[in-house]
PDB file of C-alpha atoms and ligand atoms in Angstrom:
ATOM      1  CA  UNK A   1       0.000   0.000   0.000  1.00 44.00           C
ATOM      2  CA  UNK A   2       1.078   3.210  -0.826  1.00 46.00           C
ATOM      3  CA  UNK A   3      -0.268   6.116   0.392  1.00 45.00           C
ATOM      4  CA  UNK A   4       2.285   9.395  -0.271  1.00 45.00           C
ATOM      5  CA  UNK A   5       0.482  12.224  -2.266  1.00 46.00           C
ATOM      6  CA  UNK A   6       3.222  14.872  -0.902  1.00 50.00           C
ATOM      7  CA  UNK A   7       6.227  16.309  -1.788  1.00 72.00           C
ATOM      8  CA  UNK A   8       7.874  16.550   2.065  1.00 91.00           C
ATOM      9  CA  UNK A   9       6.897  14.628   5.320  1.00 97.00           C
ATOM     10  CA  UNK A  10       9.018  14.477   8.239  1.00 98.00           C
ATOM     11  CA  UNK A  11       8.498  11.497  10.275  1.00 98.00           C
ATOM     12  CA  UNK A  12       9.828  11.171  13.900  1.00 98.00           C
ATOM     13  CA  UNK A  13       9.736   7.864  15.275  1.00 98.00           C
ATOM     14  CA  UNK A  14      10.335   6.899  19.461  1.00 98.00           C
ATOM     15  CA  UNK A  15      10.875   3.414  18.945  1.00 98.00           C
ATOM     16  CA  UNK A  16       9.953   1.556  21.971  1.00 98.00           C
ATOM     17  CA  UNK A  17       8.972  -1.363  23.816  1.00 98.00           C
ATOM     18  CA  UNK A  18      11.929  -3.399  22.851  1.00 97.00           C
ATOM     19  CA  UNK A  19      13.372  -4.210  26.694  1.00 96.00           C
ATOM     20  CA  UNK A  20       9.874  -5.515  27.182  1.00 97.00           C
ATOM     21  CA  UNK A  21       9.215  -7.419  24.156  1.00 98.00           C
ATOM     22  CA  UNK A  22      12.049  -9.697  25.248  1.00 97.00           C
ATOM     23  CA  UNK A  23      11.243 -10.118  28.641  1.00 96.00           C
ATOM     24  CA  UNK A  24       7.734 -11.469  27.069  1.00 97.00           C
ATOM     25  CA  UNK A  25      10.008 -13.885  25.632  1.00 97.00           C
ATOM     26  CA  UNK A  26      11.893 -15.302  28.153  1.00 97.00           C
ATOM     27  CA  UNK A  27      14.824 -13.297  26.881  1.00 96.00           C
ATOM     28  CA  UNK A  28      17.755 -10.604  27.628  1.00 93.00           C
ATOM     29  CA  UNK A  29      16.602  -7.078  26.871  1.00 93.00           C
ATOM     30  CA  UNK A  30      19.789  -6.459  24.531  1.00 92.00           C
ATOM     31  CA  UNK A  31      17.630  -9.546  22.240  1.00 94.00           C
ATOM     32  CA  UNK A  32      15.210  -7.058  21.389  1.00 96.00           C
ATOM     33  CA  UNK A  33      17.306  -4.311  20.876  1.00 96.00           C
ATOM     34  CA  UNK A  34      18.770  -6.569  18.095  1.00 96.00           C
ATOM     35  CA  UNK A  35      15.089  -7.418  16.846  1.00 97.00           C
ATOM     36  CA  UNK A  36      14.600  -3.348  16.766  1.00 98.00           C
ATOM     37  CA  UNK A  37      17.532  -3.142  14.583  1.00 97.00           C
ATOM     38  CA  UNK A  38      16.015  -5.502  12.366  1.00 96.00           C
ATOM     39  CA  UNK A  39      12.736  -3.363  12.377  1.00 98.00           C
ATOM     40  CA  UNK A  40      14.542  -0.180  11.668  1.00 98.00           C
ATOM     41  CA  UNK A  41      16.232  -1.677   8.482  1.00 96.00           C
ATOM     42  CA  UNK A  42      12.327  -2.639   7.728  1.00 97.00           C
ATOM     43  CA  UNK A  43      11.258   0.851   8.405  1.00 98.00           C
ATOM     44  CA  UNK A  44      13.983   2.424   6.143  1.00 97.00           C
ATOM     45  CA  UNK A  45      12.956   0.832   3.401  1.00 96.00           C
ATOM     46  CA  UNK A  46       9.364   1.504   3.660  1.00 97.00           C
ATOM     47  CA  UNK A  47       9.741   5.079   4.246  1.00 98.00           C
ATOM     48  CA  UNK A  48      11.704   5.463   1.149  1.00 96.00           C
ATOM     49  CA  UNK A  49       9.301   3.287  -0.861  1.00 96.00           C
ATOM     50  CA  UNK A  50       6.184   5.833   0.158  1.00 97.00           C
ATOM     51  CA  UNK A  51       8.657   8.984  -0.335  1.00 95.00           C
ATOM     52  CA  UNK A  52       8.732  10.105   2.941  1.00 97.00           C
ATOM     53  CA  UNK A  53      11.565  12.985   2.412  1.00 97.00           C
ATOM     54  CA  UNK A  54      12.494  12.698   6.147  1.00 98.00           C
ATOM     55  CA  UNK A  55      12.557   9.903   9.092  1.00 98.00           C
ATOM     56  CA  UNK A  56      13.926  11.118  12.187  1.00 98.00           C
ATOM     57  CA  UNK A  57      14.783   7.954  15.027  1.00 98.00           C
ATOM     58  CA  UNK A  58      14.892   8.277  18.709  1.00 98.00           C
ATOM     59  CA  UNK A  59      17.510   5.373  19.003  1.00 98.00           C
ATOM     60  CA  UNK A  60      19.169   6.468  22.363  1.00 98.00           C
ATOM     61  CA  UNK A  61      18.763   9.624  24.688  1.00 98.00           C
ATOM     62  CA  UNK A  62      20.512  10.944  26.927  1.00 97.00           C
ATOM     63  CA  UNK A  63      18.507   9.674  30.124  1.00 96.00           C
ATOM     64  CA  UNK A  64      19.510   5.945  28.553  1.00 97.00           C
ATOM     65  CA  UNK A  65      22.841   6.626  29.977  1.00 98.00           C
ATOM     66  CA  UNK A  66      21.353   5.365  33.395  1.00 97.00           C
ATOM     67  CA  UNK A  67      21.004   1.973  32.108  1.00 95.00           C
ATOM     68  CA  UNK A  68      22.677  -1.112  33.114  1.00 93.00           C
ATOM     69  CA  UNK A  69      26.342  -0.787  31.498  1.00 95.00           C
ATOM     70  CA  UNK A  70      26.142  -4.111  29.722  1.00 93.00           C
ATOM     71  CA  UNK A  71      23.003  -2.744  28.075  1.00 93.00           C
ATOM     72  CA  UNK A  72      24.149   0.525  26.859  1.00 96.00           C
ATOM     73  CA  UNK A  73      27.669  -1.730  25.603  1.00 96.00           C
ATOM     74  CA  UNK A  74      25.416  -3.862  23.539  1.00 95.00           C
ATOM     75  CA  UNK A  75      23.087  -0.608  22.220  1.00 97.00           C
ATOM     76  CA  UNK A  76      26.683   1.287  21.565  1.00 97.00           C
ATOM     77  CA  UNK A  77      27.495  -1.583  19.331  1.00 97.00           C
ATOM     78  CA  UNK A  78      24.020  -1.974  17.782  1.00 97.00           C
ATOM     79  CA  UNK A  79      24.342   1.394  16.500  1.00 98.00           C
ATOM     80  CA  UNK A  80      27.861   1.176  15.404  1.00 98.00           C
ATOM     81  CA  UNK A  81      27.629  -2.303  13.303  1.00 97.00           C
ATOM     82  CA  UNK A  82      24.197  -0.304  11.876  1.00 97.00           C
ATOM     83  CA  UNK A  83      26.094   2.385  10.577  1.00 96.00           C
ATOM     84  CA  UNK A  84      28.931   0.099   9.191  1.00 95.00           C
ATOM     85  CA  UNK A  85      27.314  -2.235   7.867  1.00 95.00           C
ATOM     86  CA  UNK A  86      24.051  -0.426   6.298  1.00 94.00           C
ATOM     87  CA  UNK A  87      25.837   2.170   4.850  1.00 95.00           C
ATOM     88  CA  UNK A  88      26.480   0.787   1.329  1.00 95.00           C
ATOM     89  CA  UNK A  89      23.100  -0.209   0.725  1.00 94.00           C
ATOM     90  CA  UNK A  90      21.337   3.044   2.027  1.00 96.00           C
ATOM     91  CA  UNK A  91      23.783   5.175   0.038  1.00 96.00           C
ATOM     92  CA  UNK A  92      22.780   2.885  -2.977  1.00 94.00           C
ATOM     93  CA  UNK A  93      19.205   3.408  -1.729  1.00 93.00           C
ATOM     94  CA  UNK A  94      20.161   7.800  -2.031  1.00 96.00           C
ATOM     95  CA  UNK A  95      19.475   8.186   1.950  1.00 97.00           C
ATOM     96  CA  UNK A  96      21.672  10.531   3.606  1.00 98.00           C
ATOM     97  CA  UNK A  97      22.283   9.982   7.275  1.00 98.00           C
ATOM     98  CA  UNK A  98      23.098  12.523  10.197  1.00 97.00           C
ATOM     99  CA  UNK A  99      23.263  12.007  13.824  1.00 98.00           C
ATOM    100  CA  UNK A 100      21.269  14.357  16.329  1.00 97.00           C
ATOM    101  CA  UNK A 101      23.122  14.580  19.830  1.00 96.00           C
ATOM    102  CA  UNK A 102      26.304  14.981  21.741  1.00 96.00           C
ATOM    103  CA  UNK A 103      29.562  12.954  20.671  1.00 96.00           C
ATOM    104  CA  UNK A 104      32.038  13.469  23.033  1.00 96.00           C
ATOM    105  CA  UNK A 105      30.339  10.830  25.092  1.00 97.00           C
ATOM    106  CA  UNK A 106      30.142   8.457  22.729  1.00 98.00           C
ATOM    107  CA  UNK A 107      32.849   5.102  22.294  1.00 97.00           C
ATOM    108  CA  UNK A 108      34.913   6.489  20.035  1.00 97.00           C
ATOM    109  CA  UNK A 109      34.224   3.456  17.364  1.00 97.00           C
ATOM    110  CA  UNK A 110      30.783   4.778  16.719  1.00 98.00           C
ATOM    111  CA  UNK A 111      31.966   8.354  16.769  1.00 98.00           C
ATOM    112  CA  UNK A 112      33.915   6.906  13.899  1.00 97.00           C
ATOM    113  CA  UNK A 113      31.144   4.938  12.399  1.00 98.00           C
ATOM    114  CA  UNK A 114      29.165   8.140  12.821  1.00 98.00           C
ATOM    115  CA  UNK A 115      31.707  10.339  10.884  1.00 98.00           C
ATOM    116  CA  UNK A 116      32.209   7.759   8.451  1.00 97.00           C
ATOM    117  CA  UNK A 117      28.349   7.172   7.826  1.00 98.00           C
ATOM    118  CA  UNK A 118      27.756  10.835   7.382  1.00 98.00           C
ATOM    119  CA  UNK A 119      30.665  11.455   5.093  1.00 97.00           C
ATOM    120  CA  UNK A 120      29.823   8.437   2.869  1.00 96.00           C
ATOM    121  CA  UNK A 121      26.338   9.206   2.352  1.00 97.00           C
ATOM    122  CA  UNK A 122      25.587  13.297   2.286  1.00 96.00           C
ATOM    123  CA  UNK A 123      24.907  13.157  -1.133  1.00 97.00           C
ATOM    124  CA  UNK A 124      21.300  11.334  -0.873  1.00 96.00           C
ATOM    125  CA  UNK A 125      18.771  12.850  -1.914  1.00 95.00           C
ATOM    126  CA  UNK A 126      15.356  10.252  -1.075  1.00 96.00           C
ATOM    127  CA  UNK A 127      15.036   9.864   2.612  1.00 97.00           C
ATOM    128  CA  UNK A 128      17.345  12.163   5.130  1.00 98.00           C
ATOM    129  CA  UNK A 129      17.432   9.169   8.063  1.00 98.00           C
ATOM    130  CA  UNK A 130      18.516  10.777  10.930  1.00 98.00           C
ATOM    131  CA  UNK A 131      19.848   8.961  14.235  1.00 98.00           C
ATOM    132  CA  UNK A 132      19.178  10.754  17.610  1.00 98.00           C
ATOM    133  CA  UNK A 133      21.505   8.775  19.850  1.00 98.00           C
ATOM    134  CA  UNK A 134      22.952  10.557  23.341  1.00 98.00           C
ATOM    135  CA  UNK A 135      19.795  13.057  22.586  1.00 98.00           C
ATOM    136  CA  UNK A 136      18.535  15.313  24.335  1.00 97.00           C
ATOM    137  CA  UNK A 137      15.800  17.972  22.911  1.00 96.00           C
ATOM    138  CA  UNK A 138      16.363  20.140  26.155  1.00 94.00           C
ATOM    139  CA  UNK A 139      19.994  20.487  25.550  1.00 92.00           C
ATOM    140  CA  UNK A 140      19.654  20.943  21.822  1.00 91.00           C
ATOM    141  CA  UNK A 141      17.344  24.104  22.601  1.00 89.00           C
ATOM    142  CA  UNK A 142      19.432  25.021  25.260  1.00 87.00           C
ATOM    143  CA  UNK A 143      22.788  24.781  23.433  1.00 85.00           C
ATOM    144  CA  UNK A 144      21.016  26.659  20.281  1.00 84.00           C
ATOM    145  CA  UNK A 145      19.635  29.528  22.113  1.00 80.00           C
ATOM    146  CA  UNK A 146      22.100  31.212  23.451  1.00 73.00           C
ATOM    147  CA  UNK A 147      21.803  34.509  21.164  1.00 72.00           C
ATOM    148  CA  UNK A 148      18.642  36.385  20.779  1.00 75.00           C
ATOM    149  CA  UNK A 149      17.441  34.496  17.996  1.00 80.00           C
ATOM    150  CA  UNK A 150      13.548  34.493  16.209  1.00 84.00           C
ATOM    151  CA  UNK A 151      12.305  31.226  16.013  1.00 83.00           C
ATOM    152  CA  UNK A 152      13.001  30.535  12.451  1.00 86.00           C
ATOM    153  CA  UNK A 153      16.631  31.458  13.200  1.00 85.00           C
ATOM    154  CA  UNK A 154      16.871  28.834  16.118  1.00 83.00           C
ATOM    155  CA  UNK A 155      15.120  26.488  13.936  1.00 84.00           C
ATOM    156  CA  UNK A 156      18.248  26.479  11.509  1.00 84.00           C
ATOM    157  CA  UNK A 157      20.722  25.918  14.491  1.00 85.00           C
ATOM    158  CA  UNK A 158      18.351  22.633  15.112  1.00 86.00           C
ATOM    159  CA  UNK A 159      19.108  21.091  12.459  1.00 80.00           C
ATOM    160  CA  UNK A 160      16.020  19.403  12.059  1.00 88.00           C
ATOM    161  CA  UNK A 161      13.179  20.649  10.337  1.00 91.00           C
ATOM    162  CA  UNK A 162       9.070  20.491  11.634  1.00 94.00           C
ATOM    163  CA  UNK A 163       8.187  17.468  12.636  1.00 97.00           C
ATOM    164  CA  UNK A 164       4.782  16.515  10.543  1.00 97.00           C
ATOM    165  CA  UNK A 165       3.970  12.944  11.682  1.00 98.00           C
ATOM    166  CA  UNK A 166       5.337  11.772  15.360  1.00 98.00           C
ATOM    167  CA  UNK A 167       4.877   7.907  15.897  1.00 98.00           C
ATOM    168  CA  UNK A 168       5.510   6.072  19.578  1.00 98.00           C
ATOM    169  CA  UNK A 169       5.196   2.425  19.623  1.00 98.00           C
ATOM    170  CA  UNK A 170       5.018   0.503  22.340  1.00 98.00           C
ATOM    171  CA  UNK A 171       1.923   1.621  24.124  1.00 98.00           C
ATOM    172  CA  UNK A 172       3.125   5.188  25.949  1.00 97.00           C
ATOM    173  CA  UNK A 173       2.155   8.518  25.232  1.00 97.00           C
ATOM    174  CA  UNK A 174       4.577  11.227  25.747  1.00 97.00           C
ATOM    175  CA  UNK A 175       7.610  12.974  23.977  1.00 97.00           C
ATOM    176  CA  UNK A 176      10.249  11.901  26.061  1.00 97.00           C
ATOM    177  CA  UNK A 177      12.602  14.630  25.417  1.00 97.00           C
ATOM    178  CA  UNK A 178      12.490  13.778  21.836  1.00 97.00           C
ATOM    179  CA  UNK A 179      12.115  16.917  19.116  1.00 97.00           C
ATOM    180  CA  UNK A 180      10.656  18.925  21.312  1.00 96.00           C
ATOM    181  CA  UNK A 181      10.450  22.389  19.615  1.00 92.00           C
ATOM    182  CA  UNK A 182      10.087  20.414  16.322  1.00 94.00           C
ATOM    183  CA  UNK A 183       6.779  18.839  17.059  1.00 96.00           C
ATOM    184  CA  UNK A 184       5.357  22.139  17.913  1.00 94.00           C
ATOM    185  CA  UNK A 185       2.547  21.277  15.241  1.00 94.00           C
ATOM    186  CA  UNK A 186       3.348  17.585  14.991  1.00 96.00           C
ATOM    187  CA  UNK A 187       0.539  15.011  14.606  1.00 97.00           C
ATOM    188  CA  UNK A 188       0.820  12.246  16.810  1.00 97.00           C
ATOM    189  CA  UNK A 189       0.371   8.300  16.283  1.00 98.00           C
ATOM    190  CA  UNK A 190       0.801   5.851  19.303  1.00 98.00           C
ATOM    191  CA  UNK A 191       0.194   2.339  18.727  1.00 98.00           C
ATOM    192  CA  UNK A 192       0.623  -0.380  21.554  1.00 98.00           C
ATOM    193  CA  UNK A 193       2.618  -2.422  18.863  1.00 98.00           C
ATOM    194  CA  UNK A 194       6.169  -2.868  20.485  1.00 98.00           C
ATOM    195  CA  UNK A 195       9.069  -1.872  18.076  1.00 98.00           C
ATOM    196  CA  UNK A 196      10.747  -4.919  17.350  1.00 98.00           C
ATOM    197  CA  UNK A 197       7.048  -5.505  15.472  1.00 98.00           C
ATOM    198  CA  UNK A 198       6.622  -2.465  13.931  1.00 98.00           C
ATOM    199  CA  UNK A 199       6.788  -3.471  10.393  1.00 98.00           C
ATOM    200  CA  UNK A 200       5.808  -2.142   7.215  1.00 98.00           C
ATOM    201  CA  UNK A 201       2.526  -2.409   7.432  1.00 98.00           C
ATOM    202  CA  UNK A 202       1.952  -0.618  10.409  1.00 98.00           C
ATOM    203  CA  UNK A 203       3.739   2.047   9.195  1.00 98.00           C
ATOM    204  CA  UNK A 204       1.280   2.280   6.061  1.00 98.00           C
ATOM    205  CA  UNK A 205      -1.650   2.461   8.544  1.00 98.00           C
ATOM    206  CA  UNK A 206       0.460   4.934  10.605  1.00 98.00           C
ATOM    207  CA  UNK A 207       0.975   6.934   7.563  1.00 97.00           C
ATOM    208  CA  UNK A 208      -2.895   6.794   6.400  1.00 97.00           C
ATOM    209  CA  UNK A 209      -3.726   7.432   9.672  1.00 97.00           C
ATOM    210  CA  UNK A 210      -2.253  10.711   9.217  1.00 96.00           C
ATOM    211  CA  UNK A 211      -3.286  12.037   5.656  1.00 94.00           C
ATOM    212  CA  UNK A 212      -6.946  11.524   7.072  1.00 93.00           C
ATOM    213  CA  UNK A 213      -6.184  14.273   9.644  1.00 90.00           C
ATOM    214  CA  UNK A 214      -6.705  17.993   8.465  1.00 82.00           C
ATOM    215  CA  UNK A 215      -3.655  20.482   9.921  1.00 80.00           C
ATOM    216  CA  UNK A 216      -4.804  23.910  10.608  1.00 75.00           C
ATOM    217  CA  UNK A 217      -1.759  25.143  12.957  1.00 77.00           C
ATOM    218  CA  UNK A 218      -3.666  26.949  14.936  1.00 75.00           C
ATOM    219  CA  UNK A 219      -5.860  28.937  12.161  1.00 78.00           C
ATOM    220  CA  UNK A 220      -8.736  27.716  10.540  1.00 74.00           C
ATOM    221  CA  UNK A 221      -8.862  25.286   7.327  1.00 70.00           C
ATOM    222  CA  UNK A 222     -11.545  26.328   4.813  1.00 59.00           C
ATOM    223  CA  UNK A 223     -12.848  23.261   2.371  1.00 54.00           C
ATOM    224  CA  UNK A 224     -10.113  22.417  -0.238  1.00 47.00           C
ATOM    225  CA  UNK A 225      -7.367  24.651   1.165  1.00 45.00           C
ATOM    226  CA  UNK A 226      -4.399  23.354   2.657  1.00 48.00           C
ATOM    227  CA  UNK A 227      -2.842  25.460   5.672  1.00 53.00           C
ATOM    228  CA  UNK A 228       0.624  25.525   6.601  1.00 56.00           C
ATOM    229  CA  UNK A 229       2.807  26.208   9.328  1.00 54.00           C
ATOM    230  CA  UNK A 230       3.270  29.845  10.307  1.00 45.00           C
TER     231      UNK A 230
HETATM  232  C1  FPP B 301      13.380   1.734  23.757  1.00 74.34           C
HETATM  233  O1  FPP B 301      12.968   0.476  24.190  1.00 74.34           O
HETATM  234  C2  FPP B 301      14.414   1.578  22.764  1.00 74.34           C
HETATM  235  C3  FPP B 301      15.700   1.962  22.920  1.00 74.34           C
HETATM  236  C4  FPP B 301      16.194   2.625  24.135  1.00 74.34           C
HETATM  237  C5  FPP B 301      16.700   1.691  21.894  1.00 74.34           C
HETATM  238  C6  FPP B 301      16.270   1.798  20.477  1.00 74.34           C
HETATM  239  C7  FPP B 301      17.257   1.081  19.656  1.00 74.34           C
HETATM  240  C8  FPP B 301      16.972   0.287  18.608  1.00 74.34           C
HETATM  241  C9  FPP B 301      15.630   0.129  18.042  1.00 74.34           C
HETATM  242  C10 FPP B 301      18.016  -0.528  17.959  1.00 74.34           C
HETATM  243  C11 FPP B 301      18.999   0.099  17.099  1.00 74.34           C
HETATM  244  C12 FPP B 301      18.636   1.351  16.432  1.00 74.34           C
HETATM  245  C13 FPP B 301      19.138   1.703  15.222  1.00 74.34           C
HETATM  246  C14 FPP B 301      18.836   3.054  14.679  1.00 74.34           C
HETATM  247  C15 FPP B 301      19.950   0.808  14.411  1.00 74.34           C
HETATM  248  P1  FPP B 301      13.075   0.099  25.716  1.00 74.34           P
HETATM  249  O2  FPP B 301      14.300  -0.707  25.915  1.00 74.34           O
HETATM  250  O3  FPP B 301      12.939   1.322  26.551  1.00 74.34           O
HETATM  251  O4  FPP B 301      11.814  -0.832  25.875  1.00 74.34           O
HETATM  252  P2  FPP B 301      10.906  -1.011  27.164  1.00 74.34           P
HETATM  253  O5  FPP B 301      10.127   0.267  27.332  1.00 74.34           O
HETATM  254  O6  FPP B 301      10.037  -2.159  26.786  1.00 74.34           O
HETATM  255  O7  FPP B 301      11.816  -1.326  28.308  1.00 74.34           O
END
């Protein structure tokens, strides 16, 4: 099913459930991190297939931090075999990647990975996938707002642009820190579907879902016209 009629959607995603989908299972929590990978590669795909222009993925803030070590080991290492080993087929797929969040935390083999990803693939122009990991939406306003700015200016320094379509799995409703000032006029979609099975299809319906809804940003939306932000 294909349901993109638009030229640009942003879609943020907070991808979640996945300590919990293994404990259903009788297994470690790093198991479904490793299912969630799986999902993301899933997800990738799909949003490039119904041209969504943007996909933005809460992968690790920077409250995950508190964490069991051996469980922030095995998500560092997730997230650096993604980016190493993805990155030729989502460069052949024209998505360009960035990472959202601090570095100087990070192990420095996925600060490499990181560099390495973003260098090899800034000339996509399909899908801009970007990674949040050691995020924090907080700091990023914080850390961009230290000149008197006007919003549109300190929405450049974000690097991110308006969030159109914000989707939660795993059955709670709230932001979590996660594009905060980006989601000003976001719609939202929370499903009780845990990550790891999130698949295509639920994206689809996630995606329908949202081209049902009518956007007025705050003014009013007269039959047939289409209102936009600001
Ligand atoms: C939240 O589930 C999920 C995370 C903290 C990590 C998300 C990471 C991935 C999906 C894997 C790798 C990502 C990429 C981009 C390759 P949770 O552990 O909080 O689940 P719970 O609420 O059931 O405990």
């Amino acid at each position: 099913m294909q349901t993109t009629l638009h030229t640009k959607l942003h879609v943020a995603i907070i991808m979640d459930g996945n300590g919990r989908w293994a404990e259903e299972r009788g297994l470690p929590r790093p198991d479904g991190h490793q299912v969630g990978a799986d999902a993301v590669r899933a997800i990738v795909r799909a949003a490039v297939e119904h041209r969504v222009s943007a996909l933005s993925l809460y992968a690790f803030s920077s409250y995950n931090w508190q964490r069991p070590p051996a469980e922030v080991a095995g998500l560092m290492g997730l997230l650096r075999h993604f980016l190493l080993v993805e990155v030729p087929w989502l460069r052949d797929f024209g998505v360009r990647i960035t990472v959202l969040g601090r570095r100087d935390r990070l192990p420095i083999g996925l600060a490499k990975a990181i560099g390495h990803a973003e260098a090899s693939t800034r000339d996509g122009r399909r899908l801009h996938l970007r990674i949040a990991i050691d995020y924090s939406a907080r700091d990023a306003i914080l850390a961009a707002a230290a000149d008197h700015l006007t919003a549109d200016e300190l929405s450049g320094r974000l690097d991110t642009e308006d969030v159109d379509l914000m989707i939660r799995t795993g059955g709670d409703q709230r932001l979590s820190d996660f594009l905060l000032w980006e989601s000003a006029y976001a719609e939202f979609y929370f499903t009780r579907v845990k990550w790891p099975d999130f698949g295509p299809d639920d994206f689809a319906a996630a995606l329908a879902d949202y081209h049902r809804r009518t956007r007025s940003f705050g003014g009013v939306v007269e039959a047939g016209a289409a209102a936009a932000p600001h």
